[in-house]
Every structure is written in structure tokens, then in C-alpha cells.
Coordinates of C-alpha atoms and ligand atoms in Angstrom, one line a residue:
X1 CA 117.3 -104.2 -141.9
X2 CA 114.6 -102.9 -140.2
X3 CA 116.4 -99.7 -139.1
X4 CA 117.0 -98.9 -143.1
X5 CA 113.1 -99.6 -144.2
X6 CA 112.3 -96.7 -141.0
X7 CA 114.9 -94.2 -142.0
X8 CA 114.2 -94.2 -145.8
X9 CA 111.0 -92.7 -146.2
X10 CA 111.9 -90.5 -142.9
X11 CA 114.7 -88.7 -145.4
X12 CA 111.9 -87.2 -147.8
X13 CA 110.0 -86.1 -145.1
X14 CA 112.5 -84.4 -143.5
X15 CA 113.0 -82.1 -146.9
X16 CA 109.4 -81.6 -147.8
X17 CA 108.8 -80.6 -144.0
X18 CA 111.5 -78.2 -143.9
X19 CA 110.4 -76.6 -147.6
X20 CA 107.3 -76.2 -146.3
X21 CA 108.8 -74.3 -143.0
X22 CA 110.8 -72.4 -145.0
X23 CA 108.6 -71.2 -147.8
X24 CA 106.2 -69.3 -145.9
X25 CA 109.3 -67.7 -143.6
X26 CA 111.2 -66.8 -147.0
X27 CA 107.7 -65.0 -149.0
X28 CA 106.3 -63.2 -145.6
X29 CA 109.9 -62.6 -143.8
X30 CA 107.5 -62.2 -140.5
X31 CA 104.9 -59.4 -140.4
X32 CA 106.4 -57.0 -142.9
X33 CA 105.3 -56.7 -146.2
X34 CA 107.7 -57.6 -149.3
X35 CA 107.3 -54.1 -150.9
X36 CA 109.1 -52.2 -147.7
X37 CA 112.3 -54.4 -148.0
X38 CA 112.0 -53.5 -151.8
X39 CA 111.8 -50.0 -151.6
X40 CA 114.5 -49.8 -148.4
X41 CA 117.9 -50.1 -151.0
X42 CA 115.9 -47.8 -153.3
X43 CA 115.1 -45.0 -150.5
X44 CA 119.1 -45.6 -149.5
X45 CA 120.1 -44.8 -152.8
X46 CA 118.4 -41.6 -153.4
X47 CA 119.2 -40.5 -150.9
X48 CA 123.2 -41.1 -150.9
X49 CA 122.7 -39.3 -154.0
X50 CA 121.4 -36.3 -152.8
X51 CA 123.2 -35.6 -149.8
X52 CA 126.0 -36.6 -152.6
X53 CA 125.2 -33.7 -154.5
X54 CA 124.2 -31.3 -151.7
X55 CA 127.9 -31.7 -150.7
X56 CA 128.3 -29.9 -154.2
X57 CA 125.9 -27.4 -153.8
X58 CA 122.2 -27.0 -154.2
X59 CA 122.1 -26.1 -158.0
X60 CA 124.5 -29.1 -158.7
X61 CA 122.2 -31.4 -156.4
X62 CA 119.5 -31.0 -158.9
X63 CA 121.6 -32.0 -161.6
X64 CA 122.9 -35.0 -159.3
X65 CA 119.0 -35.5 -158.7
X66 CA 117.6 -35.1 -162.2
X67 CA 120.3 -37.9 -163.7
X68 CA 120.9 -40.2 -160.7
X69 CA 116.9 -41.1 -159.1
X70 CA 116.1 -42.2 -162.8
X71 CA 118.9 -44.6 -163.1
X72 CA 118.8 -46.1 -159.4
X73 CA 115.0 -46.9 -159.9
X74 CA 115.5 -48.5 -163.7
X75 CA 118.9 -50.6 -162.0
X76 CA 116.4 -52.0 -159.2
X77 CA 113.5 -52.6 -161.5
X78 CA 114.7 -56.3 -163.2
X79 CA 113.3 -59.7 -162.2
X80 CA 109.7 -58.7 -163.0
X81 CA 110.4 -55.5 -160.0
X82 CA 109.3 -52.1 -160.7
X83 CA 110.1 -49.2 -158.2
X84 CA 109.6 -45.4 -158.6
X85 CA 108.7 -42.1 -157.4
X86 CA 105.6 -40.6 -157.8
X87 CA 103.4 -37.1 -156.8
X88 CA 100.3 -35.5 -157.0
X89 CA 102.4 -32.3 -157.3
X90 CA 104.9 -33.4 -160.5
X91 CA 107.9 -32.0 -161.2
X92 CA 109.0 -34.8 -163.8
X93 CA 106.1 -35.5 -165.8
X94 CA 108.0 -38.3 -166.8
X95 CA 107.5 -39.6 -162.7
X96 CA 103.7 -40.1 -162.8
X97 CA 101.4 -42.2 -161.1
X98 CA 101.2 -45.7 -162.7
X99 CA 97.5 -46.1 -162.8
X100 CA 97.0 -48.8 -159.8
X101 CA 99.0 -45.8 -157.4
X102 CA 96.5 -43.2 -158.3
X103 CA 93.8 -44.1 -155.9
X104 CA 96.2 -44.5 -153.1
X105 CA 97.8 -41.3 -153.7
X106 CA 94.5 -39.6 -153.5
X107 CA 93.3 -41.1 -150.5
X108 CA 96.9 -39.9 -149.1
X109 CA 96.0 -36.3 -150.5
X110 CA 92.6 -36.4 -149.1
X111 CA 93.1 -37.2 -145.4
X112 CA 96.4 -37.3 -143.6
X113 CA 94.6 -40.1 -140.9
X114 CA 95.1 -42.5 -144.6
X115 CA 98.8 -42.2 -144.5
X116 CA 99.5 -45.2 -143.8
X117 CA 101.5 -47.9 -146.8
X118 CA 99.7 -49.9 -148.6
X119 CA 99.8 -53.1 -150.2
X120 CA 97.4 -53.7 -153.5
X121 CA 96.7 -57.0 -155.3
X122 CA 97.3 -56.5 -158.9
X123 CA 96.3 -59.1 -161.8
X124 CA 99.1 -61.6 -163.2
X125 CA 99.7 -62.5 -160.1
X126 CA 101.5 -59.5 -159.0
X127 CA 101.0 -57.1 -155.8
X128 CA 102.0 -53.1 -155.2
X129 CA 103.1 -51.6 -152.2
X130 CA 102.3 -47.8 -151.9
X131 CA 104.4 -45.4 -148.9
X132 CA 103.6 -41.6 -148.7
X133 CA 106.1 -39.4 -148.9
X134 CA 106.4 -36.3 -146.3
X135 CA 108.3 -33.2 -146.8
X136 CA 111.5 -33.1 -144.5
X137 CA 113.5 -29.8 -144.0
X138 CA 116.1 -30.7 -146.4
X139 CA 113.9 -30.8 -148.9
X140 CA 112.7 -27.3 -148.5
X141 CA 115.9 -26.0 -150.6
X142 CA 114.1 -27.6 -154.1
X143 CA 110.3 -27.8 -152.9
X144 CA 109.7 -25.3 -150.4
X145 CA 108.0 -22.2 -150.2
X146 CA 111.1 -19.7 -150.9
X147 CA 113.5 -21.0 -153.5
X148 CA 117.5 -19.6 -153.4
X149 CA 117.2 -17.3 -156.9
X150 CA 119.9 -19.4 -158.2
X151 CA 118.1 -22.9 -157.6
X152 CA 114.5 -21.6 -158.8
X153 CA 115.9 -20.2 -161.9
X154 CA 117.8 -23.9 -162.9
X155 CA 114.6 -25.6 -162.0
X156 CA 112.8 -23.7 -163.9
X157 CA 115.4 -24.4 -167.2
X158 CA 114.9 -28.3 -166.7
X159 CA 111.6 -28.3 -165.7
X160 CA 108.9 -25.5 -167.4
X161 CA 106.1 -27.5 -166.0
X162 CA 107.3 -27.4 -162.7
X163 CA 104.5 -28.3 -159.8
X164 CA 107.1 -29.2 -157.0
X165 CA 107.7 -26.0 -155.2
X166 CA 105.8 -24.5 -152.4
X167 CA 105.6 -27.3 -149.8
X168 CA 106.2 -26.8 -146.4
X169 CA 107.7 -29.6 -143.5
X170 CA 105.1 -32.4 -143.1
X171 CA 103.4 -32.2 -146.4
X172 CA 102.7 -35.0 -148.4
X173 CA 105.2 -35.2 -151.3
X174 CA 104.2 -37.8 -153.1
X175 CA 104.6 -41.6 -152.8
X176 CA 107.0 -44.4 -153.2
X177 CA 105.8 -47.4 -154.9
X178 CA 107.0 -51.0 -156.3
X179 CA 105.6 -53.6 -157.8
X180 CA 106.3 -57.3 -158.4
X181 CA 105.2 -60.6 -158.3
X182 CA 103.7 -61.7 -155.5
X183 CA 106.2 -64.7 -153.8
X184 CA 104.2 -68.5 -153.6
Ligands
HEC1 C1 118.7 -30.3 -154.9 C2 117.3 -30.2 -155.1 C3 116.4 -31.2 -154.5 C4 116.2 -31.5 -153.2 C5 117.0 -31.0 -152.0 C6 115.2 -32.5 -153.2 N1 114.7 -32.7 -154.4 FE1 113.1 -33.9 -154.9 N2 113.4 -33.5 -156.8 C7 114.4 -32.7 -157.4 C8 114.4 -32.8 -158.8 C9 115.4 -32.1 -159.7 C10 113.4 -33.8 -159.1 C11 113.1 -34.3 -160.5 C12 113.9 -35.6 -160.7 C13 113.6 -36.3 -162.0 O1 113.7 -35.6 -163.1 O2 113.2 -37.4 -162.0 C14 112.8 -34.2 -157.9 C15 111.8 -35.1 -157.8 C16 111.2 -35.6 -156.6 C17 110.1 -36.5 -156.6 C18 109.5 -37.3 -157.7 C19 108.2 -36.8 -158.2 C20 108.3 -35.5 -159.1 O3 107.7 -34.5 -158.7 O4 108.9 -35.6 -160.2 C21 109.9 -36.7 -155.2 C22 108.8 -37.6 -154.6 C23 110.8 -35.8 -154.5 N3 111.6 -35.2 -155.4 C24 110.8 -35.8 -153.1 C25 111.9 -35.1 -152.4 C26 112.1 -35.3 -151.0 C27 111.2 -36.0 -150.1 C28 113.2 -34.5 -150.7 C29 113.9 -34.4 -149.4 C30 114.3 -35.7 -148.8 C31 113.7 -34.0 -151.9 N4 112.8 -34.4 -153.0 C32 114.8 -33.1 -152.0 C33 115.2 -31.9 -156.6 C34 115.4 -31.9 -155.3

């Protein structure tokens, strides 16, 4: 009898203390922001998709490149989660800035010590996570300083406006960003 009246309150707060353990451990998962593990399937994607198309050929890569990054960022922004792709140097107008990522991306463009990701608080409840972008050597084939004729000439079809050529290994790119709402 008096073993029940003990264990029945000890039941409860058993449940409460292990929801409290684990809602901190779920939201933080440890040191690293939310935003990176966001943006990690994202990264993956595009870049599957380009080494997919650079399998093809250069020319076809930008056709692979031009259809496929739109569509793996709109399939991964749902749930109140928005990823894309951003620059300071566009090549897709379409790809710019949403207005919270512009002074990060500035700061990235003014000193390459501010490289670092970043993580904003937005209003509603929400929070941003901003990661530069550098230049690796594959990239060079569509934004390096000497464009195949081929390549330039079909970037130059899809894209008039074209800022994204002329960047050398280590430059700043651009950024990734996401946003969403910020875990309680
Ligand atoms: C096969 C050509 C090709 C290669 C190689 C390539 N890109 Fe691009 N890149 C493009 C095209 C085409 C777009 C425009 C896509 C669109 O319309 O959204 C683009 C857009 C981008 C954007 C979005 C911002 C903007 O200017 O529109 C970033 C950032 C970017 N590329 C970074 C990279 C990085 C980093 C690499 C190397 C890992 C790379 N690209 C390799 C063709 C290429």
C-alpha cells in the first residue's frame, strides 16, 4: 500500500524529467548550430548534381546546374525551412540575397578574417544561418578567369547578366543560407 502511494507520483516525474533532458539535446544537438545540419543534405545535393553533370560534360553541367540547384533548394524548403544560394557576384538574378543575408555577405566581402558562419535572430520567432562560399578548382570551369569558348558562349545564352565569371581558387563565391524557426 505504501509502496503504490511512492511509485505513483514517481511515474510523472520520471517523463517530465526525461522531456526536459531531451528537449534541450534534440533543439541544440550539442555545440553545432541547427542551420549547418540544414544546409549539409542541401550542400550534398548540389553537389551530386554537378559532378552528375560534369560526367556529361561542362556545357551539359550547366544545364544540369541551371534546372537541378532550383529544385533541390524548393524540395528542402517545407516545414516553415527556407535554403538557398546566394552572391555578391550573381549569375541568377533570380538567387539574390534575401534581405537579412545581405549584411553578412558584405561583411564576408569586406574582410576575409569575417568568414566565419553565422547565425542571425530573425522576428516570428525564426533564426538564419549564413556560410561563405569559396571558390574550389572545379569551379573554375563556369566561374573562373578563362572560360572553354564553348561553355562561355552557353552561359552567356542563359544568362546576359552574367556577374559569375572571373574568380579565381579561394575567393568568396557567395554564401549559403537557411532559415527556419527557431526549435523551443
Ligand atoms: C558546369 C558549370 C558550373 C560549375 C562547374 C559550377 N557552377 Fe556555380 N553556377 C552555374 C550556373 C549555371 C549557375 C546558375 C544556377 C541557377 O540558375 O540557379 C550557378 C550558380 C552558382 C551560385 C548561385 C549564385 C548565383 O550567382 O546565381 C553559386 C553560389 C555557385 N554557382 C557556386 C559554385 C561553386 C562553389 C562551384 C564549385 C563547387 C560551382 N558553382 C561550380 C554553373 C556552374
Amino acid at each position: 500500500m505504501q509502496r503504490s502511494m511512492t511509485r505513483q507520483p514517481t511515474l510523472p516525474l520520471f517523463l517530465l524529467a526525461f522531456s526536459l533532458s531531451c528537449g534541450p539535446a534534440v533543439a541544440g544537438s550539442g555545440a553545432e548550430p541547427r542551420g549547418s545540419d540544414i544546409l549539409a543534405p542541401y550542400k550534398r545535393e548540389l553537389q551530386q548534381a554537378l559532378r552528375a553533370g560534369m560526367e556529361q560534360g561542362v556545357v551539359e553541367a550547366i544545364g544540369a546546374c541551371r534546372v537541378k540547384a532550383p529544385d533541390i533548394a524548393a524540395a528542402l524548403s517545407r516545414d516553415g525551412v527556407r535554403v538557398g544560394r546566394a552572391s555578391h557576384r550573381l549569375r541568377n538574378p533570380a538567387n539574390a540575397a534575401p534581405g537579412w543575408v545581405e549584411p553578412v555577405l558584405a561583411e564576408y566581402v569586406a574582410s576575409t578574417a569575417e568568414r566565419t558562419p553565422r547565425r542571425v535572430a530573425l522576428p516570428d520567432g525564426r533564426e538564419g544561418y549564413v556560410e561563405p562560399i569559396l571558390l574550389q578548382p572545379l569551379c573554375t570551369a563556369c566561374h573562373g578567369t578563362a572560360l572553354a569558348a564553348p561553355v562561355a558562349a552557353r552561359i552567356n545564352e542563359l544568362y546576359p547578366g552574367d556577374h559569375a565569371v572571373g574568380f579565381e581558387v579561394g575567393d568568396l563565391r557567395g554564401v549559403f543560407w537557411a532559415e527556419y524557426p527557431v526549435a523551443q
